PDB file of N, CA and C in Angstrom:
ATOM      1  N   MET M1291      -8.688  42.878  -0.156  1.00 62.00           N
ATOM      2  CA  MET M1291      -7.256  42.770   0.032  1.00 62.00           C
ATOM      3  C   MET M1291      -6.567  42.952  -1.318  1.00 62.00           C
ATOM      4  N   GLN M1292      -5.536  43.746  -1.330  1.00 69.00           N
ATOM      5  CA  GLN M1292      -4.800  44.009  -2.562  1.00 69.00           C
ATOM      6  C   GLN M1292      -3.819  42.869  -2.820  1.00 69.00           C
ATOM      7  N   ARG M1293      -3.734  42.438  -4.075  1.00 75.00           N
ATOM      8  CA  ARG M1293      -2.819  41.372  -4.463  1.00 75.00           C
ATOM      9  C   ARG M1293      -1.711  41.958  -5.333  1.00 75.00           C
ATOM     10  N   TYR M1294      -0.532  41.401  -5.195  1.00 79.00           N
ATOM     11  CA  TYR M1294       0.611  41.857  -5.966  1.00 79.00           C
ATOM     12  C   TYR M1294       1.110  40.728  -6.855  1.00 79.00           C
ATOM     13  N   GLN M1295       1.486  41.056  -8.064  1.00 84.00           N
ATOM     14  CA  GLN M1295       2.064  40.097  -8.994  1.00 84.00           C
ATOM     15  C   GLN M1295       3.553  40.391  -9.057  1.00 84.00           C
ATOM     16  N   ILE M1296       4.340  39.630  -8.311  1.00 90.00           N
ATOM     17  CA  ILE M1296       5.783  39.884  -8.229  1.00 90.00           C
ATOM     18  C   ILE M1296       6.522  39.217  -9.382  1.00 90.00           C
ATOM     19  N   VAL M1297       6.066  38.040  -9.769  1.00 92.00           N
ATOM     20  CA  VAL M1297       6.684  37.331 -10.891  1.00 92.00           C
ATOM     21  C   VAL M1297       5.611  37.032 -11.933  1.00 92.00           C
ATOM     22  N   SER M1298       6.043  36.894 -13.157  1.00 92.00           N
ATOM     23  CA  SER M1298       5.104  36.637 -14.252  1.00 92.00           C
ATOM     24  C   SER M1298       4.669  35.167 -14.251  1.00 92.00           C
ATOM     25  N   ALA M1299       3.618  34.868 -14.985  1.00 91.00           N
ATOM     26  CA  ALA M1299       3.148  33.488 -15.122  1.00 91.00           C
ATOM     27  C   ALA M1299       4.237  32.612 -15.737  1.00 91.00           C
ATOM     28  N   GLU M1300       4.984  33.170 -16.681  1.00 96.00           N
ATOM     29  CA  GLU M1300       6.091  32.421 -17.299  1.00 96.00           C
ATOM     30  C   GLU M1300       7.173  32.106 -16.263  1.00 96.00           C
ATOM     31  N   GLU M1301       7.478  33.061 -15.399  1.00 96.00           N
ATOM     32  CA  GLU M1301       8.494  32.831 -14.364  1.00 96.00           C
ATOM     33  C   GLU M1301       8.009  31.797 -13.347  1.00 96.00           C
ATOM     34  N   ILE M1302       6.742  31.836 -13.015  1.00 94.00           N
ATOM     35  CA  ILE M1302       6.179  30.837 -12.100  1.00 94.00           C
ATOM     36  C   ILE M1302       6.310  29.450 -12.710  1.00 94.00           C
ATOM     37  N   GLU M1303       6.022  29.326 -13.992  1.00 96.00           N
ATOM     38  CA  GLU M1303       6.133  28.037 -14.672  1.00 96.00           C
ATOM     39  C   GLU M1303       7.581  27.554 -14.684  1.00 96.00           C
ATOM     40  N   ARG M1304       8.533  28.458 -14.905  1.00 97.00           N
ATOM     41  CA  ARG M1304       9.956  28.080 -14.889  1.00 97.00           C
ATOM     42  C   ARG M1304      10.373  27.596 -13.501  1.00 97.00           C
ATOM     43  N   ILE M1305       9.897  28.281 -12.451  1.00 97.00           N
ATOM     44  CA  ILE M1305      10.191  27.870 -11.074  1.00 97.00           C
ATOM     45  C   ILE M1305       9.618  26.473 -10.819  1.00 97.00           C
ATOM     46  N   HIS M1306       8.384  26.261 -11.255  1.00 96.00           N
ATOM     47  CA  HIS M1306       7.734  24.963 -11.069  1.00 96.00           C
ATOM     48  C   HIS M1306       8.518  23.854 -11.785  1.00 96.00           C
ATOM     49  N   GLU M1307       8.861  24.076 -13.040  1.00 97.00           N
ATOM     50  CA  GLU M1307       9.600  23.071 -13.810  1.00 97.00           C
ATOM     51  C   GLU M1307      10.956  22.771 -13.170  1.00 97.00           C
ATOM     52  N   THR M1308      11.643  23.803 -12.702  1.00 98.00           N
ATOM     53  CA  THR M1308      12.948  23.606 -12.058  1.00 98.00           C
ATOM     54  C   THR M1308      12.790  22.846 -10.748  1.00 98.00           C
ATOM     55  N   SER M1309      11.739  23.149 -10.002  1.00 98.00           N
ATOM     56  CA  SER M1309      11.475  22.435  -8.750  1.00 98.00           C
ATOM     57  C   SER M1309      11.242  20.952  -9.010  1.00 98.00           C
ATOM     58  N   LEU M1310      10.453  20.642 -10.038  1.00 98.00           N
ATOM     59  CA  LEU M1310      10.200  19.243 -10.375  1.00 98.00           C
ATOM     60  C   LEU M1310      11.494  18.534 -10.765  1.00 98.00           C
ATOM     61  N   LYS M1311      12.334  19.226 -11.510  1.00 98.00           N
ATOM     62  CA  LYS M1311      13.615  18.640 -11.928  1.00 98.00           C
ATOM     63  C   LYS M1311      14.499  18.347 -10.714  1.00 98.00           C
ATOM     64  N   ILE M1312      14.549  19.281  -9.766  1.00 98.00           N
ATOM     65  CA  ILE M1312      15.353  19.082  -8.554  1.00 98.00           C
ATOM     66  C   ILE M1312      14.824  17.890  -7.753  1.00 98.00           C
ATOM     67  N   LEU M1313      13.508  17.833  -7.549  1.00 98.00           N
ATOM     68  CA  LEU M1313      12.922  16.744  -6.775  1.00 98.00           C
ATOM     69  C   LEU M1313      13.190  15.386  -7.421  1.00 98.00           C
ATOM     70  N   GLU M1314      13.178  15.349  -8.749  1.00 98.00           N
ATOM     71  CA  GLU M1314      13.350  14.093  -9.470  1.00 98.00           C
ATOM     72  C   GLU M1314      14.819  13.699  -9.644  1.00 98.00           C
ATOM     73  N   GLU M1315      15.690  14.668  -9.908  1.00 98.00           N
ATOM     74  CA  GLU M1315      17.086  14.348 -10.239  1.00 98.00           C
ATOM     75  C   GLU M1315      18.065  14.528  -9.086  1.00 98.00           C
ATOM     76  N   VAL M1316      17.834  15.510  -8.234  1.00 98.00           N
ATOM     77  CA  VAL M1316      18.737  15.774  -7.108  1.00 98.00           C
ATOM     78  C   VAL M1316      18.245  15.045  -5.861  1.00 98.00           C
ATOM     79  N   GLY M1317      16.930  15.070  -5.652  1.00 98.00           N
ATOM     80  CA  GLY M1317      16.335  14.382  -4.519  1.00 98.00           C
ATOM     81  C   GLY M1317      16.307  15.235  -3.268  1.00 98.00           C
ATOM     82  N   VAL M1318      15.688  14.654  -2.242  1.00 98.00           N
ATOM     83  CA  VAL M1318      15.524  15.324  -0.955  1.00 98.00           C
ATOM     84  C   VAL M1318      15.943  14.343   0.135  1.00 98.00           C
ATOM     85  N   ILE M1319      16.697  14.818   1.112  1.00 98.00           N
ATOM     86  CA  ILE M1319      17.119  13.960   2.216  1.00 98.00           C
ATOM     87  C   ILE M1319      16.016  13.935   3.277  1.00 98.00           C
ATOM     88  N   PHE M1320      15.597  12.719   3.628  1.00 98.00           N
ATOM     89  CA  PHE M1320      14.633  12.494   4.698  1.00 98.00           C
ATOM     90  C   PHE M1320      15.317  11.659   5.769  1.00 98.00           C
ATOM     91  N   SER M1321      15.516  12.220   6.941  1.00 98.00           N
ATOM     92  CA  SER M1321      16.152  11.484   8.034  1.00 98.00           C
ATOM     93  C   SER M1321      15.199  10.486   8.678  1.00 98.00           C
ATOM     94  N   TYR M1322      13.914  10.723   8.565  1.00 98.00           N
ATOM     95  CA  TYR M1322      12.904   9.896   9.210  1.00 98.00           C
ATOM     96  C   TYR M1322      12.607   8.665   8.348  1.00 98.00           C
ATOM     97  N   ARG M1323      13.063   7.500   8.818  1.00 98.00           N
ATOM     98  CA  ARG M1323      12.938   6.254   8.049  1.00 98.00           C
ATOM     99  C   ARG M1323      11.507   5.930   7.633  1.00 98.00           C
ATOM    100  N   PRO M1324      10.504   6.061   8.524  1.00 98.00           N
ATOM    101  CA  PRO M1324       9.137   5.761   8.088  1.00 98.00           C
ATOM    102  C   PRO M1324       8.684   6.620   6.897  1.00 98.00           C
ATOM    103  N   ALA M1325       9.165   7.845   6.803  1.00 98.00           N
ATOM    104  CA  ALA M1325       8.818   8.694   5.652  1.00 98.00           C
ATOM    105  C   ALA M1325       9.441   8.122   4.387  1.00 98.00           C
ATOM    106  N   ARG M1326      10.696   7.694   4.458  1.00 98.00           N
ATOM    107  CA  ARG M1326      11.356   7.097   3.294  1.00 98.00           C
ATOM    108  C   ARG M1326      10.628   5.825   2.858  1.00 98.00           C
ATOM    109  N   GLU M1327      10.209   5.026   3.818  1.00 98.00           N
ATOM    110  CA  GLU M1327       9.480   3.800   3.503  1.00 98.00           C
ATOM    111  C   GLU M1327       8.149   4.110   2.825  1.00 98.00           C
ATOM    112  N   LEU M1328       7.484   5.141   3.303  1.00 97.00           N
ATOM    113  CA  LEU M1328       6.206   5.557   2.710  1.00 97.00           C
ATOM    114  C   LEU M1328       6.401   5.993   1.264  1.00 97.00           C
ATOM    115  N   PHE M1329       7.429   6.801   1.023  1.00 97.00           N
ATOM    116  CA  PHE M1329       7.726   7.233  -0.346  1.00 97.00           C
ATOM    117  C   PHE M1329       8.072   6.043  -1.235  1.00 97.00           C
ATOM    118  N   ALA M1330       8.860   5.109  -0.711  1.00 98.00           N
ATOM    119  CA  ALA M1330       9.241   3.922  -1.501  1.00 98.00           C
ATOM    120  C   ALA M1330       7.999   3.118  -1.876  1.00 98.00           C
ATOM    121  N   ARG M1331       7.086   2.919  -0.933  1.00 97.00           N
ATOM    122  CA  ARG M1331       5.857   2.174  -1.230  1.00 97.00           C
ATOM    123  C   ARG M1331       5.007   2.891  -2.267  1.00 97.00           C
ATOM    124  N   ALA M1332       5.113   4.235  -2.301  1.00 96.00           N
ATOM    125  CA  ALA M1332       4.329   5.019  -3.267  1.00 96.00           C
ATOM    126  C   ALA M1332       4.999   5.071  -4.641  1.00 96.00           C
ATOM    127  N   GLY M1333       6.229   4.525  -4.758  1.00 95.00           N
ATOM    128  CA  GLY M1333       6.885   4.465  -6.053  1.00 95.00           C
ATOM    129  C   GLY M1333       8.076   5.379  -6.235  1.00 95.00           C
ATOM    130  N   ALA M1334       8.481   6.091  -5.192  1.00 97.00           N
ATOM    131  CA  ALA M1334       9.666   6.953  -5.294  1.00 97.00           C
ATOM    132  C   ALA M1334      10.926   6.098  -5.183  1.00 97.00           C
ATOM    133  N   LYS M1335      11.996   6.557  -5.813  1.00 98.00           N
ATOM    134  CA  LYS M1335      13.294   5.886  -5.697  1.00 98.00           C
ATOM    135  C   LYS M1335      13.940   6.388  -4.402  1.00 98.00           C
ATOM    136  N   VAL M1336      14.446   5.460  -3.604  1.00 98.00           N
ATOM    137  CA  VAL M1336      15.093   5.810  -2.342  1.00 98.00           C
ATOM    138  C   VAL M1336      16.499   5.228  -2.355  1.00 98.00           C
ATOM    139  N   GLU M1337      17.489   6.091  -2.099  1.00 98.00           N
ATOM    140  CA  GLU M1337      18.889   5.669  -1.997  1.00 98.00           C
ATOM    141  C   GLU M1337      19.417   6.190  -0.671  1.00 98.00           C
ATOM    142  N   GLY M1338      19.573   5.312   0.287  1.00 98.00           N
ATOM    143  CA  GLY M1338      19.987   5.742   1.624  1.00 98.00           C
ATOM    144  C   GLY M1338      18.907   6.636   2.213  1.00 98.00           C
ATOM    145  N   LYS M1339      19.304   7.849   2.582  1.00 98.00           N
ATOM    146  CA  LYS M1339      18.337   8.797   3.145  1.00 98.00           C
ATOM    147  C   LYS M1339      17.750   9.722   2.082  1.00 98.00           C
ATOM    148  N   LYS M1340      18.182   9.562   0.842  1.00 98.00           N
ATOM    149  CA  LYS M1340      17.725  10.457  -0.221  1.00 98.00           C
ATOM    150  C   LYS M1340      16.555   9.850  -0.975  1.00 98.00           C
ATOM    151  N   VAL M1341      15.520  10.683  -1.173  1.00 98.00           N
ATOM    152  CA  VAL M1341      14.314  10.272  -1.891  1.00 98.00           C
ATOM    153  C   VAL M1341      14.217  11.095  -3.170  1.00 98.00           C
ATOM    154  N   PHE M1342      13.979  10.403  -4.286  1.00 98.00           N
ATOM    155  CA  PHE M1342      13.819  11.044  -5.586  1.00 98.00           C
ATOM    156  C   PHE M1342      12.342  10.949  -5.964  1.00 98.00           C
ATOM    157  N   LEU M1343      11.695  12.101  -6.105  1.00 98.00           N
ATOM    158  CA  LEU M1343      10.254  12.141  -6.344  1.00 98.00           C
ATOM    159  C   LEU M1343       9.964  12.315  -7.829  1.00 98.00           C
ATOM    160  N   PRO M1344       9.342  11.319  -8.446  1.00 97.00           N
ATOM    161  CA  PRO M1344       9.016  11.432  -9.866  1.00 97.00           C
ATOM    162  C   PRO M1344       8.016  12.563 -10.123  1.00 97.00           C
ATOM    163  N   ARG M1345       8.141  13.178 -11.270  1.00 97.00           N
ATOM    164  CA  ARG M1345       7.268  14.286 -11.676  1.00 97.00           C
ATOM    165  C   ARG M1345       5.793  13.928 -11.490  1.00 97.00           C
ATOM    166  N   LYS M1346       5.396  12.737 -11.955  1.00 97.00           N
ATOM    167  CA  LYS M1346       3.985  12.350 -11.887  1.00 97.00           C
ATOM    168  C   LYS M1346       3.504  12.272 -10.441  1.00 97.00           C
ATOM    169  N   MET M1347       4.344  11.764  -9.536  1.00 97.00           N
ATOM    170  CA  MET M1347       3.966  11.671  -8.129  1.00 97.00           C
ATOM    171  C   MET M1347       3.698  13.060  -7.549  1.00 97.00           C
ATOM    172  N   VAL M1348       4.575  14.007  -7.867  1.00 97.00           N
ATOM    173  CA  VAL M1348       4.417  15.379  -7.362  1.00 97.00           C
ATOM    174  C   VAL M1348       3.174  16.018  -7.970  1.00 97.00           C
ATOM    175  N   GLU M1349       2.998  15.871  -9.274  1.00 96.00           N
ATOM    176  CA  GLU M1349       1.839  16.491  -9.930  1.00 96.00           C
ATOM    177  C   GLU M1349       0.528  15.872  -9.454  1.00 96.00           C
ATOM    178  N   ASP M1350       0.514  14.559  -9.214  1.00 96.00           N
ATOM    179  CA  ASP M1350      -0.697  13.914  -8.684  1.00 96.00           C
ATOM    180  C   ASP M1350      -1.019  14.453  -7.286  1.00 96.00           C
ATOM    181  N   ALA M1351       0.006  14.651  -6.463  1.00 95.00           N
ATOM    182  CA  ALA M1351      -0.212  15.183  -5.116  1.00 95.00           C
ATOM    183  C   ALA M1351      -0.699  16.631  -5.176  1.00 95.00           C
ATOM    184  N   LEU M1352      -0.131  17.420  -6.081  1.00 94.00           N
ATOM    185  CA  LEU M1352      -0.551  18.813  -6.213  1.00 94.00           C
ATOM    186  C   LEU M1352      -2.008  18.928  -6.648  1.00 94.00           C
ATOM    187  N   ALA M1353      -2.469  17.963  -7.422  1.00 96.00           N
ATOM    188  CA  ALA M1353      -3.860  17.983  -7.882  1.00 96.00           C
ATOM    189  C   ALA M1353      -4.842  17.795  -6.726  1.00 96.00           C
ATOM    190  N   LEU M1354      -4.365  17.257  -5.614  1.00 96.00           N
ATOM    191  CA  LEU M1354      -5.226  17.018  -4.452  1.00 96.00           C
ATOM    192  C   LEU M1354      -5.249  18.180  -3.464  1.00 96.00           C
ATOM    193  N   VAL M1355      -4.372  19.154  -3.651  1.00 93.00           N
ATOM    194  CA  VAL M1355      -4.259  20.276  -2.718  1.00 93.00           C
ATOM    195  C   VAL M1355      -5.443  21.225  -2.902  1.00 93.00           C
ATOM    196  N   PRO M1356      -6.100  21.611  -1.798  1.00 94.00           N
ATOM    197  CA  PRO M1356      -7.211  22.560  -1.942  1.00 94.00           C
ATOM    198  C   PRO M1356      -6.705  23.930  -2.388  1.00 94.00           C
ATOM    199  N   SER M1357      -7.557  24.675  -3.076  1.00 91.00           N
ATOM    200  CA  SER M1357      -7.153  25.992  -3.572  1.00 91.00           C
ATOM    201  C   SER M1357      -7.069  27.017  -2.454  1.00 91.00           C
ATOM    202  N   SER M1358      -7.712  26.750  -1.327  1.00 93.00           N
ATOM    203  CA  SER M1358      -7.617  27.645  -0.172  1.00 93.00           C
ATOM    204  C   SER M1358      -7.860  26.824   1.093  1.00 93.00           C
ATOM    205  N   PHE M1359      -7.416  27.368   2.224  1.00 93.00           N
ATOM    206  CA  PHE M1359      -7.638  26.699   3.510  1.00 93.00           C
ATOM    207  C   PHE M1359      -7.577  27.751   4.614  1.00 93.00           C
ATOM    208  N   ARG M1360      -7.995  27.369   5.809  1.00 94.00           N
ATOM    209  CA  ARG M1360      -8.022  28.287   6.943  1.00 94.00           C
ATOM    210  C   ARG M1360      -7.086  27.773   8.028  1.00 94.00           C
ATOM    211  N   LEU M1361      -6.216  28.664   8.508  1.00 94.00           N
ATOM    212  CA  LEU M1361      -5.344  28.359   9.642  1.00 94.00           C
ATOM    213  C   LEU M1361      -6.057  28.859  10.894  1.00 94.00           C
ATOM    214  N   HIS M1362      -6.370  27.953  11.800  1.00 95.00           N
ATOM    215  CA  HIS M1362      -7.117  28.315  13.010  1.00 95.00           C
ATOM    216  C   HIS M1362      -6.154  28.611  14.154  1.00 95.00           C
ATOM    217  N   GLY M1363      -6.254  29.817  14.695  1.00 93.00           N
ATOM    218  CA  GLY M1363      -5.433  30.203  15.831  1.00 93.00           C
ATOM    219  C   GLY M1363      -6.086  29.791  17.132  1.00 93.00           C
ATOM    220  N   ARG M1364      -5.297  29.764  18.205  1.00 94.00           N
ATOM    221  CA  ARG M1364      -5.885  29.469  19.515  1.00 94.00           C
ATOM    222  C   ARG M1364      -6.965  30.489  19.835  1.00 94.00           C
ATOM    223  N   ASN M1365      -6.693  31.740  19.458  1.00 94.00           N
ATOM    224  CA  ASN M1365      -7.683  32.804  19.570  1.00 94.00           C
ATOM    225  C   ASN M1365      -8.325  32.897  18.188  1.00 94.00           C
ATOM    226  N   SER M1366      -9.617  32.602  18.086  1.00 92.00           N
ATOM    227  CA  SER M1366     -10.270  32.548  16.777  1.00 92.00           C
ATOM    228  C   SER M1366     -10.202  33.877  16.024  1.00 92.00           C
ATOM    229  N   ASP M1367      -9.995  34.970  16.740  1.00 92.00           N
ATOM    230  CA  ASP M1367      -9.846  36.275  16.069  1.00 92.00           C
ATOM    231  C   ASP M1367      -8.565  36.335  15.254  1.00 92.00           C
ATOM    232  N   ARG M1368      -7.639  35.456  15.540  1.00 93.00           N
ATOM    233  CA  ARG M1368      -6.347  35.446  14.837  1.00 93.00           C
ATOM    234  C   ARG M1368      -6.291  34.403  13.727  1.00 93.00           C
ATOM    235  N   SER M1369      -7.368  33.686  13.470  1.00 94.00           N
ATOM    236  CA  SER M1369      -7.406  32.727  12.372  1.00 94.00           C
ATOM    237  C   SER M1369      -7.321  33.469  11.046  1.00 94.00           C
ATOM    238  N   VAL M1370      -6.687  32.845  10.060  1.00 93.00           N
ATOM    239  CA  VAL M1370      -6.527  33.488   8.762  1.00 93.00           C
ATOM    240  C   VAL M1370      -6.860  32.513   7.648  1.00 93.00           C
ATOM    241  N   SER M1371      -7.356  33.048   6.541  1.00 92.00           N
ATOM    242  CA  SER M1371      -7.604  32.246   5.346  1.00 92.00           C
ATOM    243  C   SER M1371      -6.435  32.419   4.397  1.00 92.00           C
ATOM    244  N   VAL M1372      -6.018  31.314   3.806  1.00 89.00           N
ATOM    245  CA  VAL M1372      -4.939  31.327   2.828  1.00 89.00           C
ATOM    246  C   VAL M1372      -5.559  30.955   1.490  1.00 89.00           C
ATOM    247  N   ASP M1373      -5.498  31.902   0.543  1.00 85.00           N
ATOM    248  CA  ASP M1373      -6.102  31.693  -0.778  1.00 85.00           C
ATOM    249  C   ASP M1373      -5.029  31.577  -1.841  1.00 85.00           C
TER     250      ASP M1373
END
């Protein structure tokens, strides 16, 4: 399979840094109360429905993400690997 490099490594890093800043300073609205409670117990700041995710929390979670996974379709011929 041919791979394309649309953005540079530097641009990817800038996107990542900006995303972390948004998650930490702007926050994300979660309407589902149990999700907000879960984030609060994990150490995130919660104000009303808005959750502010600290950089370390996001980076720790990203460290647990597998580098690839398989999406299984109802028809196994349609399953795909995501790398």
